[in-house]
């Protein structure tokens, strides 16, 4: 079954602890931001705690859950010329094909849903004329989008590597078949 058909009904999460922490920091940052005005009058406390929770989410997704749940990892380096270079790691094709569909589904959907939630909260900040809170949603949205862009590029790079490997393998086998056919004659 492919991902376009949805998640398998009887399939369990292969990495429930990783899934839990993947969701935990996203939910904690969003919940704290939404509920904090009920308990705190200080914008600074709300800003610092929300951004720390969002930064923890960014780090966990980028370095742990991305690698475990979907077999991908990305980072960005600056070369000697000052240009940005994207670096990607992915499991081999065989390992990627064995990744748990439910884990993968949770990873991608929560990645996008959290970004949408920050956009909606940012819109509410604009409507309520609270530019300070728009700053918080902007920082959190930036961290979410960085992971979306990084993992999307990484997934595309992994697919390209798989296609290149498949093409090279087919070409090599075809070449050896042709050579063996002519060496028999």
PDB file of C-alpha atoms in Angstrom:
ATOM      1  CA  UNK A   1       0.000   0.000   0.000  1.00  0.00           C
ATOM      2  CA  UNK A   2       1.358   3.448  -0.851  1.00  0.00           C
ATOM      3  CA  UNK A   3       0.979   6.629   1.190  1.00  0.00           C
ATOM      4  CA  UNK A   4      -1.633   8.036  -1.191  1.00  0.00           C
ATOM      5  CA  UNK A   5      -4.032   5.371   0.085  1.00  0.00           C
ATOM      6  CA  UNK A   6      -3.564   6.512   3.673  1.00  0.00           C
ATOM      7  CA  UNK A   7      -2.141   4.874   6.722  1.00  0.00           C
ATOM      8  CA  UNK A   8      -2.657   1.169   7.292  1.00  0.00           C
ATOM      9  CA  UNK A   9      -5.542   0.560   9.670  1.00  0.00           C
ATOM     10  CA  UNK A  10      -3.884  -2.188  11.688  1.00  0.00           C
ATOM     11  CA  UNK A  11      -0.398  -0.756  11.477  1.00  0.00           C
ATOM     12  CA  UNK A  12       1.190   0.462  14.705  1.00  0.00           C
ATOM     13  CA  UNK A  13       3.794   3.127  15.209  1.00  0.00           C
ATOM     14  CA  UNK A  14       7.240   1.591  14.922  1.00  0.00           C
ATOM     15  CA  UNK A  15       8.788   4.358  17.062  1.00  0.00           C
ATOM     16  CA  UNK A  16       6.133   5.524  19.545  1.00  0.00           C
ATOM     17  CA  UNK A  17       8.558   7.408  21.813  1.00  0.00           C
ATOM     18  CA  UNK A  18      10.015   9.341  18.898  1.00  0.00           C
ATOM     19  CA  UNK A  19       6.503  10.075  17.623  1.00  0.00           C
ATOM     20  CA  UNK A  20       5.519  11.300  21.081  1.00  0.00           C
ATOM     21  CA  UNK A  21       8.427  13.757  21.294  1.00  0.00           C
ATOM     22  CA  UNK A  22       7.926  14.785  17.666  1.00  0.00           C
ATOM     23  CA  UNK A  23       4.431  15.955  18.601  1.00  0.00           C
ATOM     24  CA  UNK A  24       5.169  17.050  22.195  1.00  0.00           C
ATOM     25  CA  UNK A  25       7.262  20.156  21.515  1.00  0.00           C
ATOM     26  CA  UNK A  26       4.988  21.330  18.700  1.00  0.00           C
ATOM     27  CA  UNK A  27       1.957  20.965  20.952  1.00  0.00           C
ATOM     28  CA  UNK A  28       3.764  22.491  23.934  1.00  0.00           C
ATOM     29  CA  UNK A  29       4.833  25.596  22.005  1.00  0.00           C
ATOM     30  CA  UNK A  30       1.364  26.106  20.533  1.00  0.00           C
ATOM     31  CA  UNK A  31      -0.450  25.397  23.817  1.00  0.00           C
ATOM     32  CA  UNK A  32       1.834  27.651  25.832  1.00  0.00           C
ATOM     33  CA  UNK A  33       1.429  30.488  23.347  1.00  0.00           C
ATOM     34  CA  UNK A  34      -2.360  30.146  23.270  1.00  0.00           C
ATOM     35  CA  UNK A  35      -2.849  29.702  27.030  1.00  0.00           C
ATOM     36  CA  UNK A  36      -0.055  31.909  28.353  1.00  0.00           C
ATOM     37  CA  UNK A  37      -2.054  35.133  28.331  1.00  0.00           C
ATOM     38  CA  UNK A  38      -4.386  33.551  30.879  1.00  0.00           C
ATOM     39  CA  UNK A  39      -1.540  33.088  33.358  1.00  0.00           C
ATOM     40  CA  UNK A  40       1.136  35.681  32.526  1.00  0.00           C
ATOM     41  CA  UNK A  41       1.046  39.415  31.992  1.00  0.00           C
ATOM     42  CA  UNK A  42       4.670  39.564  30.845  1.00  0.00           C
ATOM     43  CA  UNK A  43       5.254  39.501  27.085  1.00  0.00           C
ATOM     44  CA  UNK A  44       8.927  38.683  27.712  1.00  0.00           C
ATOM     45  CA  UNK A  45       8.095  35.449  29.563  1.00  0.00           C
ATOM     46  CA  UNK A  46       5.616  34.428  26.869  1.00  0.00           C
ATOM     47  CA  UNK A  47       8.146  35.219  24.120  1.00  0.00           C
ATOM     48  CA  UNK A  48      11.087  33.427  25.741  1.00  0.00           C
ATOM     49  CA  UNK A  49       9.233  30.263  26.752  1.00  0.00           C
ATOM     50  CA  UNK A  50       7.351  29.940  23.448  1.00  0.00           C
ATOM     51  CA  UNK A  51      10.489  30.465  21.361  1.00  0.00           C
ATOM     52  CA  UNK A  52      12.487  28.011  23.508  1.00  0.00           C
ATOM     53  CA  UNK A  53       9.771  25.368  23.044  1.00  0.00           C
ATOM     54  CA  UNK A  54       9.685  26.053  19.289  1.00  0.00           C
ATOM     55  CA  UNK A  55      13.498  25.851  19.137  1.00  0.00           C
ATOM     56  CA  UNK A  56      13.415  22.515  20.982  1.00  0.00           C
ATOM     57  CA  UNK A  57      10.838  21.310  18.460  1.00  0.00           C
ATOM     58  CA  UNK A  58      13.045  22.486  15.582  1.00  0.00           C
ATOM     59  CA  UNK A  59      16.061  20.646  17.004  1.00  0.00           C
ATOM     60  CA  UNK A  60      14.179  17.422  17.790  1.00  0.00           C
ATOM     61  CA  UNK A  61      12.584  17.309  14.331  1.00  0.00           C
ATOM     62  CA  UNK A  62      15.777  18.202  12.462  1.00  0.00           C
ATOM     63  CA  UNK A  63      18.161  15.926  14.348  1.00  0.00           C
ATOM     64  CA  UNK A  64      16.124  13.073  15.815  1.00  0.00           C
ATOM     65  CA  UNK A  65      12.601  12.464  14.553  1.00  0.00           C
ATOM     66  CA  UNK A  66      13.443  13.223  10.919  1.00  0.00           C
ATOM     67  CA  UNK A  67      16.176  10.632  10.943  1.00  0.00           C
ATOM     68  CA  UNK A  68      14.190   7.983  12.823  1.00  0.00           C
ATOM     69  CA  UNK A  69      10.677   8.473  11.409  1.00  0.00           C
ATOM     70  CA  UNK A  70      11.437   9.195   7.732  1.00  0.00           C
ATOM     71  CA  UNK A  71      15.137   8.352   7.361  1.00  0.00           C
ATOM     72  CA  UNK A  72      16.140  11.886   6.362  1.00  0.00           C
ATOM     73  CA  UNK A  73      18.494  14.503   7.763  1.00  0.00           C
ATOM     74  CA  UNK A  74      19.499  17.920   6.472  1.00  0.00           C
ATOM     75  CA  UNK A  75      21.745  20.796   7.422  1.00  0.00           C
ATOM     76  CA  UNK A  76      23.002  23.978   5.886  1.00  0.00           C
ATOM     77  CA  UNK A  77      26.635  25.099   5.674  1.00  0.00           C
ATOM     78  CA  UNK A  78      28.252  28.322   4.542  1.00  0.00           C
ATOM     79  CA  UNK A  79      31.258  27.799   2.259  1.00  0.00           C
ATOM     80  CA  UNK A  80      34.409  29.945   2.006  1.00  0.00           C
ATOM     81  CA  UNK A  81      32.704  32.247  -0.501  1.00  0.00           C
ATOM     82  CA  UNK A  82      29.858  32.916   1.925  1.00  0.00           C
ATOM     83  CA  UNK A  83      27.354  30.898  -0.098  1.00  0.00           C
ATOM     84  CA  UNK A  84      24.776  28.662   1.502  1.00  0.00           C
ATOM     85  CA  UNK A  85      25.106  24.930   0.775  1.00  0.00           C
ATOM     86  CA  UNK A  86      22.355  22.453   1.592  1.00  0.00           C
ATOM     87  CA  UNK A  87      23.569  19.038   2.762  1.00  0.00           C
ATOM     88  CA  UNK A  88      21.341  15.968   2.845  1.00  0.00           C
ATOM     89  CA  UNK A  89      21.517  12.468   4.280  1.00  0.00           C
ATOM     90  CA  UNK A  90      19.061   9.685   3.659  1.00  0.00           C
ATOM     91  CA  UNK A  91      18.881   5.976   4.192  1.00  0.00           C
ATOM     92  CA  UNK A  92      19.420   3.704   1.214  1.00  0.00           C
ATOM     93  CA  UNK A  93      16.448   2.748  -0.961  1.00  0.00           C
ATOM     94  CA  UNK A  94      15.891  -0.586   0.754  1.00  0.00           C
ATOM     95  CA  UNK A  95      15.849   0.979   4.233  1.00  0.00           C
ATOM     96  CA  UNK A  96      13.612   3.853   3.086  1.00  0.00           C
ATOM     97  CA  UNK A  97      11.105   1.375   1.657  1.00  0.00           C
ATOM     98  CA  UNK A  98      10.909  -0.334   5.063  1.00  0.00           C
ATOM     99  CA  UNK A  99      10.097   2.890   6.948  1.00  0.00           C
ATOM    100  CA  UNK A 100       6.848   2.680   8.908  1.00  0.00           C
ATOM    101  CA  UNK A 101       4.040   4.402   6.983  1.00  0.00           C
ATOM    102  CA  UNK A 102       2.248   5.513  10.125  1.00  0.00           C
ATOM    103  CA  UNK A 103       5.424   7.119  11.503  1.00  0.00           C
ATOM    104  CA  UNK A 104       6.023   8.852   8.175  1.00  0.00           C
ATOM    105  CA  UNK A 105       2.422  10.053   7.966  1.00  0.00           C
ATOM    106  CA  UNK A 106       2.608  11.514  11.485  1.00  0.00           C
ATOM    107  CA  UNK A 107       5.922  13.199  10.716  1.00  0.00           C
ATOM    108  CA  UNK A 108       4.785  14.971   7.545  1.00  0.00           C
ATOM    109  CA  UNK A 109       1.291  15.916   8.678  1.00  0.00           C
ATOM    110  CA  UNK A 110       2.395  17.410  12.004  1.00  0.00           C
ATOM    111  CA  UNK A 111       5.171  19.286  10.236  1.00  0.00           C
ATOM    112  CA  UNK A 112       2.630  21.015   7.972  1.00  0.00           C
ATOM    113  CA  UNK A 113      -0.181  21.363  10.523  1.00  0.00           C
ATOM    114  CA  UNK A 114       2.040  23.159  13.030  1.00  0.00           C
ATOM    115  CA  UNK A 115       3.116  25.675  10.357  1.00  0.00           C
ATOM    116  CA  UNK A 116      -0.528  26.284   9.435  1.00  0.00           C
ATOM    117  CA  UNK A 117      -1.360  26.777  13.128  1.00  0.00           C
ATOM    118  CA  UNK A 118       1.376  29.424  13.458  1.00  0.00           C
ATOM    119  CA  UNK A 119       0.060  31.192  10.337  1.00  0.00           C
ATOM    120  CA  UNK A 120      -3.460  31.265  11.799  1.00  0.00           C
ATOM    121  CA  UNK A 121      -2.159  32.559  15.132  1.00  0.00           C
ATOM    122  CA  UNK A 122      -0.176  35.213  13.252  1.00  0.00           C
ATOM    123  CA  UNK A 123      -3.327  36.314  11.445  1.00  0.00           C
ATOM    124  CA  UNK A 124      -5.105  36.603  14.800  1.00  0.00           C
ATOM    125  CA  UNK A 125      -2.238  38.760  16.070  1.00  0.00           C
ATOM    126  CA  UNK A 126      -2.670  41.097  13.107  1.00  0.00           C
ATOM    127  CA  UNK A 127      -6.450  41.238  13.565  1.00  0.00           C
ATOM    128  CA  UNK A 128      -6.045  42.032  17.295  1.00  0.00           C
ATOM    129  CA  UNK A 129      -3.390  44.698  16.510  1.00  0.00           C
ATOM    130  CA  UNK A 130      -0.736  42.917  18.601  1.00  0.00           C
ATOM    131  CA  UNK A 131       2.521  43.289  16.668  1.00  0.00           C
ATOM    132  CA  UNK A 132       4.522  41.946  19.629  1.00  0.00           C
ATOM    133  CA  UNK A 133       2.733  38.620  19.403  1.00  0.00           C
ATOM    134  CA  UNK A 134       3.154  38.634  15.635  1.00  0.00           C
ATOM    135  CA  UNK A 135       6.893  38.560  16.346  1.00  0.00           C
ATOM    136  CA  UNK A 136       6.478  35.336  18.343  1.00  0.00           C
ATOM    137  CA  UNK A 137       4.397  33.677  15.652  1.00  0.00           C
ATOM    138  CA  UNK A 138       6.897  34.846  13.026  1.00  0.00           C
ATOM    139  CA  UNK A 139       9.851  33.278  14.831  1.00  0.00           C
ATOM    140  CA  UNK A 140       7.976  30.021  15.411  1.00  0.00           C
ATOM    141  CA  UNK A 141       6.705  29.941  11.832  1.00  0.00           C
ATOM    142  CA  UNK A 142      10.253  30.540  10.550  1.00  0.00           C
ATOM    143  CA  UNK A 143      11.520  27.522  12.484  1.00  0.00           C
ATOM    144  CA  UNK A 144       8.651  25.369  11.183  1.00  0.00           C
ATOM    145  CA  UNK A 145       9.192  26.472   7.586  1.00  0.00           C
ATOM    146  CA  UNK A 146      12.935  25.846   7.851  1.00  0.00           C
ATOM    147  CA  UNK A 147      12.209  22.210   8.697  1.00  0.00           C
ATOM    148  CA  UNK A 148       9.571  21.917   5.971  1.00  0.00           C
ATOM    149  CA  UNK A 149      11.958  23.296   3.340  1.00  0.00           C
ATOM    150  CA  UNK A 150      14.903  21.248   4.607  1.00  0.00           C
ATOM    151  CA  UNK A 151      13.048  17.943   4.713  1.00  0.00           C
ATOM    152  CA  UNK A 152      11.239  18.553   1.424  1.00  0.00           C
ATOM    153  CA  UNK A 153      14.557  19.249  -0.336  1.00  0.00           C
ATOM    154  CA  UNK A 154      16.069  16.232   1.406  1.00  0.00           C
ATOM    155  CA  UNK A 155      13.216  13.967   0.271  1.00  0.00           C
ATOM    156  CA  UNK A 156      13.581  15.207  -3.327  1.00  0.00           C
ATOM    157  CA  UNK A 157      17.350  14.634  -3.164  1.00  0.00           C
ATOM    158  CA  UNK A 158      16.804  11.099  -1.847  1.00  0.00           C
ATOM    159  CA  UNK A 159      14.365  10.333  -4.684  1.00  0.00           C
ATOM    160  CA  UNK A 160      16.864  11.731  -7.214  1.00  0.00           C
ATOM    161  CA  UNK A 161      19.642   9.536  -5.756  1.00  0.00           C
ATOM    162  CA  UNK A 162      17.397   6.477  -5.975  1.00  0.00           C
ATOM    163  CA  UNK A 163      16.541   7.238  -9.618  1.00  0.00           C
ATOM    164  CA  UNK A 164      20.208   7.799 -10.470  1.00  0.00           C
ATOM    165  CA  UNK A 165      21.185   4.532  -8.779  1.00  0.00           C
ATOM    166  CA  UNK A 166      18.415   2.655 -10.603  1.00  0.00           C
ATOM    167  CA  UNK A 167      19.458   4.141 -13.962  1.00  0.00           C
ATOM    168  CA  UNK A 168      23.114   3.273 -13.375  1.00  0.00           C
ATOM    169  CA  UNK A 169      22.227  -0.264 -12.294  1.00  0.00           C
ATOM    170  CA  UNK A 170      20.054  -0.842 -15.366  1.00  0.00           C
ATOM    171  CA  UNK A 171      22.737   0.609 -17.677  1.00  0.00           C
ATOM    172  CA  UNK A 172      25.447  -1.557 -16.090  1.00  0.00           C
ATOM    173  CA  UNK A 173      23.380  -4.736 -16.383  1.00  0.00           C
ATOM    174  CA  UNK A 174      22.364  -3.935 -19.943  1.00  0.00           C
ATOM    175  CA  UNK A 175      25.996  -3.261 -20.859  1.00  0.00           C
ATOM    176  CA  UNK A 176      27.197  -6.507 -19.269  1.00  0.00           C
ATOM    177  CA  UNK A 177      24.400  -8.451 -20.983  1.00  0.00           C
ATOM    178  CA  UNK A 178      25.358  -7.009 -24.367  1.00  0.00           C
ATOM    179  CA  UNK A 179      29.055  -7.690 -23.731  1.00  0.00           C
ATOM    180  CA  UNK A 180      28.374 -11.282 -22.702  1.00  0.00           C
ATOM    181  CA  UNK A 181      26.143 -11.785 -25.748  1.00  0.00           C
ATOM    182  CA  UNK A 182      28.921 -10.630 -28.080  1.00  0.00           C
ATOM    183  CA  UNK A 183      31.647 -12.528 -26.258  1.00  0.00           C
ATOM    184  CA  UNK A 184      29.764 -15.788 -26.814  1.00  0.00           C
ATOM    185  CA  UNK A 185      29.787 -15.219 -30.598  1.00  0.00           C
TER     186      UNK A 185
END
